[in-house]
PDB file of C-alpha atoms in Angstrom:
ATOM      1  CA  MET A  43       0.000   0.000   0.000  1.00 52.00           C
ATOM      2  CA  LYS A  44       1.451   3.327  -1.131  1.00 52.00           C
ATOM      3  CA  ASN A  45       0.558   5.347   1.980  1.00 71.00           C
ATOM      4  CA  LEU A  46       1.208   2.588   4.510  1.00 78.00           C
ATOM      5  CA  LYS A  47       4.303   4.243   5.999  1.00 84.00           C
ATOM      6  CA  TYR A  48       2.464   7.553   6.445  1.00 82.00           C
ATOM      7  CA  ILE A  49      -0.460   5.768   8.109  1.00 81.00           C
ATOM      8  CA  PHE A  50       2.050   4.145  10.468  1.00 85.00           C
ATOM      9  CA  MET A  51       3.586   7.567  11.256  1.00 87.00           C
ATOM     10  CA  VAL A  52       0.241   9.049  12.295  1.00 82.00           C
ATOM     11  CA  LEU A  53      -0.649   5.942  14.303  1.00 85.00           C
ATOM     12  CA  LEU A  54       2.705   6.058  16.098  1.00 92.00           C
ATOM     13  CA  GLY A  55       2.281   9.764  16.875  1.00 87.00           C
ATOM     14  CA  GLY A  56      -1.178   9.156  18.354  1.00 84.00           C
ATOM     15  CA  THR A  57       0.141   6.203  20.340  1.00 89.00           C
ATOM     16  CA  LEU A  58       2.940   8.293  21.861  1.00 92.00           C
ATOM     17  CA  TYR A  59       0.476  11.020  22.819  1.00 86.00           C
ATOM     18  CA  GLY A  60      -1.725   8.422  24.498  1.00 85.00           C
ATOM     19  CA  THR A  61       1.057   7.224  26.793  1.00 90.00           C
ATOM     20  CA  MET A  62       1.935  10.655  28.168  1.00 89.00           C
ATOM     21  CA  SER A  63      -0.755  11.079  30.844  1.00 87.00           C
ATOM     22  CA  SER A  64       0.346   7.881  32.599  1.00 89.00           C
ATOM     23  CA  PHE A  65       4.048   8.784  32.517  1.00 92.00           C
ATOM     24  CA  VAL A  66       3.369  12.342  33.712  1.00 90.00           C
ATOM     25  CA  LYS A  67       1.366  11.029  36.652  1.00 87.00           C
ATOM     26  CA  LEU A  68       4.213   8.614  37.359  1.00 90.00           C
ATOM     27  CA  SER A  69       6.647  11.551  37.482  1.00 88.00           C
ATOM     28  CA  TYR A  70       4.539  13.112  40.251  1.00 87.00           C
ATOM     29  CA  ALA A  71       5.644  10.268  42.521  1.00 85.00           C
ATOM     30  CA  ASP A  72       9.160  11.752  42.300  1.00 83.00           C
ATOM     31  CA  GLY A  73       7.877  15.056  43.674  1.00 82.00           C
ATOM     32  CA  TYR A  74       7.447  17.037  40.454  1.00 85.00           C
ATOM     33  CA  HIS A  75       4.466  19.181  39.501  1.00 86.00           C
ATOM     34  CA  ALA A  76       2.428  20.072  36.413  1.00 89.00           C
ATOM     35  CA  ALA A  77       3.893  23.585  36.070  1.00 89.00           C
ATOM     36  CA  GLU A  78       7.562  22.677  35.717  1.00 89.00           C
ATOM     37  CA  ILE A  79       6.890  19.433  33.816  1.00 91.00           C
ATOM     38  CA  SER A  80       4.709  21.081  31.139  1.00 91.00           C
ATOM     39  CA  PHE A  81       6.949  24.183  30.878  1.00 93.00           C
ATOM     40  CA  PHE A  82      10.270  22.399  30.441  1.00 92.00           C
ATOM     41  CA  GLN A  83       8.698  19.786  28.184  1.00 92.00           C
ATOM     42  CA  ALA A  84       7.550  22.562  25.805  1.00 93.00           C
ATOM     43  CA  LEU A  85      10.821  24.514  26.155  1.00 93.00           C
ATOM     44  CA  VAL A  86      13.066  21.553  25.349  1.00 94.00           C
ATOM     45  CA  ALA A  87      10.821  20.593  22.421  1.00 93.00           C
ATOM     46  CA  ALA A  88      11.056  24.189  21.110  1.00 92.00           C
ATOM     47  CA  VAL A  89      14.861  24.034  21.289  1.00 94.00           C
ATOM     48  CA  ILE A  90      14.971  20.676  19.488  1.00 93.00           C
ATOM     49  CA  LEU A  91      12.533  21.787  16.778  1.00 90.00           C
ATOM     50  CA  GLY A  92      14.324  25.141  16.484  1.00 90.00           C
ATOM     51  CA  THR A  93      17.615  23.347  15.896  1.00 92.00           C
ATOM     52  CA  CYS A  94      15.911  21.177  13.301  1.00 87.00           C
ATOM     53  CA  ALA A  95      14.474  24.260  11.578  1.00 84.00           C
ATOM     54  CA  PHE A  96      17.905  25.913  11.492  1.00 84.00           C
ATOM     55  CA  VAL A  97      19.722  22.846  10.169  1.00 84.00           C
ATOM     56  CA  THR A  98      17.136  22.199   7.444  1.00 79.00           C
ATOM     57  CA  HIS A  99      16.726  25.862   6.502  1.00 72.00           C
ATOM     58  CA  GLU A 100      16.526  26.194   2.748  1.00 63.00           C
ATOM     59  CA  LYS A 101      18.719  28.589   0.800  1.00 52.00           C
ATOM     60  CA  ARG A 102      15.717  30.338  -0.709  1.00 51.00           C
ATOM     61  CA  LYS A 103      14.097  32.784   1.695  1.00 58.00           C
ATOM     62  CA  GLU A 104      11.114  31.353   3.506  1.00 59.00           C
ATOM     63  CA  LYS A 105       7.899  33.367   3.376  1.00 66.00           C
ATOM     64  CA  PHE A 106       7.401  33.757   7.114  1.00 67.00           C
ATOM     65  CA  LYS A 107       5.663  36.975   8.097  1.00 76.00           C
ATOM     66  CA  TRP A 108       5.213  38.503  11.533  1.00 76.00           C
ATOM     67  CA  HIS A 109       1.468  37.902  11.588  1.00 82.00           C
ATOM     68  CA  ASP A 110       2.169  34.208  10.899  1.00 83.00           C
ATOM     69  CA  PHE A 111       4.561  34.143  13.844  1.00 84.00           C
ATOM     70  CA  PHE A 112       2.095  35.732  16.281  1.00 88.00           C
ATOM     71  CA  SER A 113      -0.737  33.527  15.016  1.00 89.00           C
ATOM     72  CA  LEU A 114       1.396  30.462  15.657  1.00 88.00           C
ATOM     73  CA  MET A 115       2.390  31.779  19.086  1.00 91.00           C
ATOM     74  CA  PHE A 116      -1.317  32.055  19.961  1.00 91.00           C
ATOM     75  CA  THR A 117      -1.889  28.556  18.623  1.00 88.00           C
ATOM     76  CA  GLY A 118       1.019  27.359  20.755  1.00 89.00           C
ATOM     77  CA  SER A 119      -0.387  29.023  23.862  1.00 93.00           C
ATOM     78  CA  ALA A 120      -3.564  26.965  23.376  1.00 91.00           C
ATOM     79  CA  ILE A 121      -1.704  23.637  23.239  1.00 88.00           C
ATOM     80  CA  GLY A 122       0.505  24.785  26.120  1.00 91.00           C
ATOM     81  CA  MET A 123      -2.535  25.394  28.302  1.00 94.00           C
ATOM     82  CA  THR A 124      -3.960  22.063  27.150  1.00 91.00           C
ATOM     83  CA  ASN A 125      -0.930  20.183  28.445  1.00 90.00           C
ATOM     84  CA  TYR A 126      -0.742  22.192  31.662  1.00 94.00           C
ATOM     85  CA  LEU A 127      -4.448  21.829  32.515  1.00 95.00           C
ATOM     86  CA  GLU A 128      -4.465  18.117  31.669  1.00 92.00           C
ATOM     87  CA  TYR A 129      -1.328  17.498  33.724  1.00 92.00           C
ATOM     88  CA  GLN A 130      -2.790  19.509  36.605  1.00 93.00           C
ATOM     89  CA  SER A 131      -6.019  17.489  36.481  1.00 92.00           C
ATOM     90  CA  LEU A 132      -3.978  14.321  37.053  1.00 90.00           C
ATOM     91  CA  ASN A 133      -3.494  15.452  40.653  1.00 89.00           C
ATOM     92  CA  TYR A 134      -7.224  14.934  41.247  1.00 88.00           C
ATOM     93  CA  ILE A 135      -8.535  12.323  38.801  1.00 86.00           C
ATOM     94  CA  PRO A 136      -7.223   9.084  37.223  1.00 83.00           C
ATOM     95  CA  ALA A 137      -5.230   9.389  34.009  1.00 82.00           C
ATOM     96  CA  SER A 138      -7.764   7.325  32.047  1.00 77.00           C
ATOM     97  CA  LEU A 139     -10.576   9.701  33.029  1.00 82.00           C
ATOM     98  CA  ALA A 140      -8.483  12.756  32.143  1.00 85.00           C
ATOM     99  CA  ILE A 141      -7.930  11.559  28.572  1.00 83.00           C
ATOM    100  CA  ILE A 142     -11.595  10.634  28.187  1.00 82.00           C
ATOM    101  CA  ILE A 143     -12.621  14.164  29.148  1.00 86.00           C
ATOM    102  CA  LEU A 144      -9.938  15.610  26.867  1.00 86.00           C
ATOM    103  CA  MET A 145     -11.557  13.797  23.930  1.00 80.00           C
ATOM    104  CA  GLN A 146     -14.554  16.116  24.274  1.00 82.00           C
ATOM    105  CA  TYR A 147     -12.627  18.453  21.986  1.00 81.00           C
ATOM    106  CA  THR A 148     -14.355  16.614  19.118  1.00 75.00           C
ATOM    107  CA  TRP A 149     -17.682  18.375  19.721  1.00 80.00           C
ATOM    108  CA  ILE A 150     -16.303  21.530  21.345  1.00 85.00           C
ATOM    109  CA  SER A 151     -14.387  22.281  18.135  1.00 81.00           C
ATOM    110  CA  LEU A 152     -17.684  22.030  16.238  1.00 78.00           C
ATOM    111  CA  LEU A 153     -19.236  24.635  18.532  1.00 84.00           C
ATOM    112  CA  LEU A 154     -16.232  26.933  18.086  1.00 85.00           C
ATOM    113  CA  GLU A 155     -16.430  26.755  14.300  1.00 80.00           C
ATOM    114  CA  TRP A 156     -20.167  27.452  14.488  1.00 83.00           C
ATOM    115  CA  ALA A 157     -19.708  30.423  16.827  1.00 85.00           C
ATOM    116  CA  LEU A 158     -16.648  31.955  15.146  1.00 84.00           C
ATOM    117  CA  PHE A 159     -17.019  31.006  11.485  1.00 80.00           C
ATOM    118  CA  HIS A 160     -20.781  30.343  11.222  1.00 78.00           C
ATOM    119  CA  ARG A 161     -20.301  26.758  10.047  1.00 76.00           C
ATOM    120  CA  ARG A 162     -23.396  24.945  11.267  1.00 78.00           C
ATOM    121  CA  PRO A 163     -22.828  21.362  12.520  1.00 73.00           C
ATOM    122  CA  LEU A 164     -24.070  18.642  10.201  1.00 72.00           C
ATOM    123  CA  CYS A 165     -26.663  16.098  11.332  1.00 77.00           C
ATOM    124  CA  MET A 166     -23.992  13.388  11.403  1.00 75.00           C
ATOM    125  CA  GLU A 167     -21.813  15.578  13.620  1.00 70.00           C
ATOM    126  CA  LEU A 168     -24.684  16.156  16.084  1.00 78.00           C
ATOM    127  CA  VAL A 169     -25.356  12.414  16.293  1.00 80.00           C
ATOM    128  CA  THR A 170     -21.657  11.823  16.883  1.00 74.00           C
ATOM    129  CA  THR A 171     -21.638  14.424  19.664  1.00 73.00           C
ATOM    130  CA  LEU A 172     -24.495  12.639  21.420  1.00 81.00           C
ATOM    131  CA  LEU A 173     -22.680   9.298  21.162  1.00 81.00           C
ATOM    132  CA  VAL A 174     -19.454  10.848  22.496  1.00 75.00           C
ATOM    133  CA  LEU A 175     -21.341  12.187  25.526  1.00 77.00           C
ATOM    134  CA  VAL A 176     -22.965   8.797  26.179  1.00 81.00           C
ATOM    135  CA  GLY A 177     -19.580   7.097  25.831  1.00 79.00           C
ATOM    136  CA  THR A 178     -18.028   9.607  28.218  1.00 72.00           C
ATOM    137  CA  VAL A 179     -20.567   8.835  30.947  1.00 74.00           C
ATOM    138  CA  LEU A 180     -19.855   5.110  30.627  1.00 78.00           C
ATOM    139  CA  ALA A 181     -16.090   5.306  30.085  1.00 71.00           C
ATOM    140  CA  GLY A 182     -15.665   7.794  32.915  1.00 65.00           C
ATOM    141  CA  GLY A 183     -17.141   5.315  35.374  1.00 65.00           C
ATOM    142  CA  LEU A 184     -19.833   7.773  36.435  1.00 61.00           C
ATOM    143  CA  PHE A 185     -22.164   4.840  37.167  1.00 61.00           C
ATOM    144  CA  GLU A 186     -19.445   3.252  39.292  1.00 60.00           C
ATOM    145  CA  ILE A 187     -18.703   6.024  41.761  1.00 51.00           C
ATOM    146  CA  ASP A 188     -17.609   3.533  44.446  1.00 50.00           C
ATOM    147  CA  THR A 189     -14.688   2.421  42.282  1.00 48.00           C
ATOM    148  CA  PHE A 190     -13.650   5.921  41.198  1.00 51.00           C
ATOM    149  CA  HIS A 191     -12.683   8.564  43.703  1.00 56.00           C
ATOM    150  CA  PHE A 192     -12.066  11.990  42.192  1.00 61.00           C
ATOM    151  CA  LEU A 193     -12.524  15.672  42.987  1.00 74.00           C
ATOM    152  CA  PRO A 194     -14.710  18.100  40.964  1.00 84.00           C
ATOM    153  CA  LEU A 195     -11.668  20.359  40.453  1.00 90.00           C
ATOM    154  CA  GLY A 196     -10.034  17.605  38.410  1.00 90.00           C
ATOM    155  CA  ILE A 197     -13.088  17.414  36.133  1.00 90.00           C
ATOM    156  CA  ILE A 198     -13.067  21.206  35.652  1.00 93.00           C
ATOM    157  CA  LEU A 199      -9.355  21.246  34.794  1.00 95.00           C
ATOM    158  CA  ALA A 200      -9.743  18.374  32.339  1.00 93.00           C
ATOM    159  CA  LEU A 201     -12.715  20.110  30.701  1.00 94.00           C
ATOM    160  CA  GLY A 202     -10.590  23.250  30.418  1.00 95.00           C
ATOM    161  CA  SER A 203      -7.915  21.224  28.617  1.00 94.00           C
ATOM    162  CA  SER A 204     -10.498  19.939  26.139  1.00 91.00           C
ATOM    163  CA  VAL A 205     -11.613  23.519  25.391  1.00 92.00           C
ATOM    164  CA  THR A 206      -8.063  24.773  24.806  1.00 92.00           C
ATOM    165  CA  TYR A 207      -7.320  21.684  22.694  1.00 86.00           C
ATOM    166  CA  ALA A 208     -10.339  22.498  20.521  1.00 85.00           C
ATOM    167  CA  ILE A 209      -9.037  26.071  20.160  1.00 88.00           C
ATOM    168  CA  TYR A 210      -5.630  24.690  19.164  1.00 84.00           C
ATOM    169  CA  ILE A 211      -7.108  22.405  16.500  1.00 79.00           C
ATOM    170  CA  VAL A 212      -9.303  25.131  14.973  1.00 81.00           C
ATOM    171  CA  ALA A 213      -6.464  27.677  14.995  1.00 82.00           C
ATOM    172  CA  ASN A 214      -3.843  25.238  13.715  1.00 77.00           C
ATOM    173  CA  SER A 215      -6.023  24.338  10.740  1.00 72.00           C
ATOM    174  CA  ARG A 216      -6.336  27.987   9.658  1.00 76.00           C
ATOM    175  CA  VAL A 217      -3.032  29.786  10.312  1.00 77.00           C
ATOM    176  CA  ALA A 218       0.354  29.808   8.537  1.00 74.00           C
ATOM    177  CA  ARG A 219      -0.543  27.099   6.039  1.00 69.00           C
ATOM    178  CA  ASN A 220       2.421  27.884   3.785  1.00 75.00           C
ATOM    179  CA  VAL A 221       5.054  27.799   6.535  1.00 78.00           C
ATOM    180  CA  ARG A 222       7.465  24.838   6.713  1.00 81.00           C
ATOM    181  CA  TRP A 223       6.556  22.287   9.371  1.00 77.00           C
ATOM    182  CA  GLN A 224       9.900  22.772  11.155  1.00 83.00           C
ATOM    183  CA  THR A 225       9.369  26.529  11.548  1.00 84.00           C
ATOM    184  CA  LYS A 226       5.682  26.124  12.322  1.00 84.00           C
ATOM    185  CA  SER A 227       6.278  23.510  15.027  1.00 85.00           C
ATOM    186  CA  MET A 228       9.089  25.560  16.595  1.00 89.00           C
ATOM    187  CA  SER A 229       6.883  28.673  16.779  1.00 90.00           C
ATOM    188  CA  ILE A 230       4.004  26.716  18.292  1.00 89.00           C
ATOM    189  CA  MET A 231       6.254  25.241  20.979  1.00 91.00           C
ATOM    190  CA  MET A 232       7.674  28.700  21.747  1.00 93.00           C
ATOM    191  CA  GLY A 233       4.153  29.994  22.318  1.00 93.00           C
ATOM    192  CA  SER A 234       3.398  26.929  24.420  1.00 93.00           C
ATOM    193  CA  SER A 235       6.389  27.370  26.741  1.00 94.00           C
ATOM    194  CA  ILE A 236       5.878  31.144  27.102  1.00 95.00           C
ATOM    195  CA  SER A 237       2.187  30.808  28.029  1.00 95.00           C
ATOM    196  CA  ILE A 238       2.914  28.150  30.658  1.00 95.00           C
ATOM    197  CA  PHE A 239       5.753  30.274  32.082  1.00 95.00           C
ATOM    198  CA  ILE A 240       3.523  33.366  32.370  1.00 94.00           C
ATOM    199  CA  VAL A 241       0.760  31.462  34.172  1.00 92.00           C
ATOM    200  CA  ASN A 242       3.179  29.679  36.531  1.00 91.00           C
ATOM    201  CA  PHE A 243       5.982  32.241  36.813  1.00 89.00           C
ATOM    202  CA  GLN A 244       6.284  32.213  40.600  1.00 85.00           C
ATOM    203  CA  SER A 245       6.161  28.419  40.884  1.00 83.00           C
ATOM    204  CA  ILE A 246       8.697  27.823  38.102  1.00 84.00           C
ATOM    205  CA  VAL A 247      11.340  30.307  39.272  1.00 81.00           C
ATOM    206  CA  SER A 248      11.086  29.419  42.973  1.00 78.00           C
ATOM    207  CA  THR A 249      11.064  25.614  42.809  1.00 71.00           C
ATOM    208  CA  GLN A 250      14.286  23.648  43.232  1.00 68.00           C
ATOM    209  CA  TYR A 251      14.066  20.777  40.766  1.00 64.00           C
ATOM    210  CA  PHE A 252      17.372  20.789  38.895  1.00 65.00           C
ATOM    211  CA  SER A 253      18.467  17.199  39.337  1.00 71.00           C
ATOM    212  CA  GLY A 254      19.569  14.409  37.057  1.00 73.00           C
ATOM    213  CA  ASN A 255      16.294  12.558  37.547  1.00 85.00           C
ATOM    214  CA  PHE A 256      14.280  15.648  36.627  1.00 87.00           C
ATOM    215  CA  PHE A 257      16.183  16.174  33.386  1.00 88.00           C
ATOM    216  CA  LEU A 258      15.711  12.520  32.461  1.00 90.00           C
ATOM    217  CA  TRP A 259      11.948  12.962  32.825  1.00 92.00           C
ATOM    218  CA  ILE A 260      11.947  16.193  30.814  1.00 92.00           C
ATOM    219  CA  ILE A 261      14.057  14.827  27.973  1.00 93.00           C
ATOM    220  CA  PHE A 262      11.866  11.724  27.759  1.00 94.00           C
ATOM    221  CA  LEU A 263       8.568  13.667  27.814  1.00 93.00           C
ATOM    222  CA  ALA A 264       9.829  16.359  25.425  1.00 93.00           C
ATOM    223  CA  VAL A 265      11.170  13.889  22.873  1.00 93.00           C
ATOM    224  CA  ALA A 266       8.551  11.115  23.099  1.00 91.00           C
ATOM    225  CA  GLY A 267       5.557  13.288  23.963  1.00 89.00           C
ATOM    226  CA  THR A 268       6.135  16.408  21.872  1.00 88.00           C
ATOM    227  CA  THR A 269       8.994  16.432  19.359  1.00 89.00           C
ATOM    228  CA  ILE A 270       8.530  13.026  17.705  1.00 90.00           C
ATOM    229  CA  PRO A 271       4.705  13.174  17.439  1.00 85.00           C
ATOM    230  CA  THR A 272       4.910  16.707  16.025  1.00 78.00           C
ATOM    231  CA  ALA A 273       7.348  15.548  13.338  1.00 81.00           C
ATOM    232  CA  LEU A 274       5.349  12.412  12.553  1.00 85.00           C
ATOM    233  CA  PHE A 275       2.091  14.344  12.185  1.00 79.00           C
ATOM    234  CA  ALA A 276       3.754  17.038  10.073  1.00 76.00           C
ATOM    235  CA  ILE A 277       5.090  14.418   7.650  1.00 78.00           C
ATOM    236  CA  GLY A 278       2.213  11.930   7.665  1.00 79.00           C
ATOM    237  CA  ILE A 279      -0.958  14.048   7.811  1.00 72.00           C
ATOM    238  CA  PRO A 280      -0.383  15.943   4.516  1.00 70.00           C
ATOM    239  CA  LYS A 281       0.147  12.602   2.753  1.00 73.00           C
ATOM    240  CA  ILE A 282      -3.018  10.825   3.923  1.00 73.00           C
ATOM    241  CA  GLY A 283      -5.291  13.794   4.630  1.00 64.00           C
ATOM    242  CA  ALA A 284      -6.814  15.337   7.744  1.00 56.00           C
ATOM    243  CA  GLY A 285      -9.914  13.103   7.685  1.00 53.00           C
ATOM    244  CA  MET A 286      -8.050   9.808   7.661  1.00 64.00           C
ATOM    245  CA  SER A 287      -5.586  11.207  10.196  1.00 68.00           C
ATOM    246  CA  GLY A 288      -8.464  12.078  12.514  1.00 64.00           C
ATOM    247  CA  ILE A 289      -9.631   8.478  12.384  1.00 62.00           C
ATOM    248  CA  LEU A 290      -6.146   7.128  13.085  1.00 71.00           C
ATOM    249  CA  MET A 291      -5.463   9.577  15.930  1.00 72.00           C
ATOM    250  CA  THR A 292      -8.356   8.151  17.948  1.00 72.00           C
ATOM    251  CA  VAL A 293      -5.829   5.457  18.902  1.00 79.00           C
ATOM    252  CA  GLU A 294      -4.777   7.922  21.622  1.00 80.00           C
ATOM    253  CA  LEU A 295      -7.836   7.052  23.735  1.00 78.00           C
ATOM    254  CA  PRO A 296      -7.468   3.243  24.039  1.00 81.00           C
ATOM    255  CA  VAL A 297      -3.691   3.587  24.427  1.00 84.00           C
ATOM    256  CA  ALA A 298      -4.190   6.010  27.327  1.00 83.00           C
ATOM    257  CA  VAL A 299      -6.709   3.727  29.030  1.00 81.00           C
ATOM    258  CA  ILE A 300      -4.510   0.638  28.541  1.00 84.00           C
ATOM    259  CA  CYS A 301      -1.410   2.470  29.828  1.00 87.00           C
ATOM    260  CA  SER A 302      -3.287   3.670  32.897  1.00 86.00           C
ATOM    261  CA  TYR A 303      -4.211   0.045  33.588  1.00 85.00           C
ATOM    262  CA  PHE A 304      -0.712  -1.437  33.211  1.00 89.00           C
ATOM    263  CA  ILE A 305       1.435   1.477  34.433  1.00 90.00           C
ATOM    264  CA  LEU A 306      -0.791   3.056  37.095  1.00 86.00           C
ATOM    265  CA  HIS A 307      -2.945   0.006  37.895  1.00 86.00           C
ATOM    266  CA  GLU A 308      -6.197   1.899  37.376  1.00 80.00           C
ATOM    267  CA  SER A 309      -9.282  -0.272  37.045  1.00 77.00           C
ATOM    268  CA  ILE A 310     -10.999  -0.922  33.708  1.00 77.00           C
ATOM    269  CA  THR A 311     -14.450  -2.467  34.133  1.00 79.00           C
ATOM    270  CA  PRO A 312     -16.477  -3.950  31.248  1.00 84.00           C
ATOM    271  CA  LEU A 313     -18.862  -0.978  31.374  1.00 81.00           C
ATOM    272  CA  ARG A 314     -15.980   1.474  30.982  1.00 78.00           C
ATOM    273  CA  GLY A 315     -14.648  -0.617  28.102  1.00 82.00           C
ATOM    274  CA  VAL A 316     -18.015  -0.296  26.361  1.00 86.00           C
ATOM    275  CA  GLY A 317     -17.900   3.481  26.859  1.00 82.00           C
ATOM    276  CA  VAL A 318     -14.432   3.716  25.286  1.00 80.00           C
ATOM    277  CA  ALA A 319     -15.623   1.593  22.341  1.00 85.00           C
ATOM    278  CA  ILE A 320     -18.636   3.876  21.807  1.00 85.00           C
ATOM    279  CA  MET A 321     -16.441   6.981  21.843  1.00 78.00           C
ATOM    280  CA  LEU A 322     -13.897   5.481  19.440  1.00 78.00           C
ATOM    281  CA  THR A 323     -16.590   4.258  17.054  1.00 83.00           C
ATOM    282  CA  SER A 324     -18.466   7.565  17.013  1.00 79.00           C
ATOM    283  CA  ILE A 325     -15.314   9.644  16.441  1.00 73.00           C
ATOM    284  CA  ALA A 326     -14.130   7.286  13.703  1.00 74.00           C
ATOM    285  CA  LEU A 327     -17.562   7.399  12.013  1.00 76.00           C
ATOM    286  CA  MET A 328     -17.579  11.200  12.022  1.00 71.00           C
ATOM    287  CA  ASN A 329     -14.130  11.403  10.451  1.00 66.00           C
ATOM    288  CA  HIS A 330     -15.029   8.683   7.937  1.00 71.00           C
ATOM    289  CA  TYR A 331     -18.104  10.695   6.967  1.00 71.00           C
ATOM    290  CA  LYS A 332     -15.937  13.786   6.428  1.00 64.00           C
ATOM    291  CA  VAL A 333     -13.516  11.819   4.231  1.00 63.00           C
ATOM    292  CA  SER A 334     -16.365  10.367   2.131  1.00 70.00           C
ATOM    293  CA  LYS A 335     -17.986  13.766   1.739  1.00 67.00           C
ATOM    294  CA  SER A 336     -14.695  15.336   0.654  1.00 62.00           C
ATOM    295  CA  LYS A 337     -14.162  12.601  -1.956  1.00 65.00           C
ATOM    296  CA  ARG A 338     -17.693  13.107  -3.349  1.00 66.00           C
ATOM    297  CA  LYS A 339     -17.025  16.828  -3.756  1.00 63.00           C
ATOM    298  CA  LYS A 340     -13.804  16.124  -5.694  1.00 62.00           C
ATOM    299  CA  ASP A 341     -15.603  13.648  -7.955  1.00 59.00           C
TER     300      ASP A 341
END
């Protein structure tokens, strides 16, 4: 199959993203916190991607204007807040529940496009939204309160991360389309690190965390959780299309739930498994519908 390697790239990127919530929560056992973890993860990724952009810089002058840079910085601030809020929510709720709530970006992004760009949701998208909500109730274990102990603050933080993730997706699909992926990714990560630093300035500058163990965590999270997925998506998505990529990236949800089971020993009941399956199926169906509709328009 001609596009098999690009499909694998997108799948691998989604898989790496799905593992991060479990590893971040594991790092908390070493005494670290969401502020410094998310900030240094974004900062190191920006340095790596910046180096990559410099090394691969083409001789012909790249068309990179100031408004593109600031647009990408805003886009980066959205993904920066997504990571920070999700990581912060892990202090209060299980990692599997955090990723399930994060997946609500699928319908929140529809509302944003309707509110900002007057694109009314299609009937299929509304049906998908309903299924995602039903799946969330089941997958989140909300009918099994005795087996899941969490605080409302964790739910609010996770919901906040889903909103900022939706903003990131909408913005990223509309800004700086002609900018090289190396430059684009570097600018986004710069915006991400700056936004996290501004929000957590006092905590970041006053905390003593410069140790060998801390840098091992940061390098691992920055490379496996940010740099590599960004590169894989930048290479693979243009080759197979946004619709197919959206279907493949739903792998993040089951990977996150499975990792939380094996790494953090969080429980996965049959009812929660059904909820995850409903969410995955509904998201995949919506993206499949978008792909089919796009093909019909081309024909």
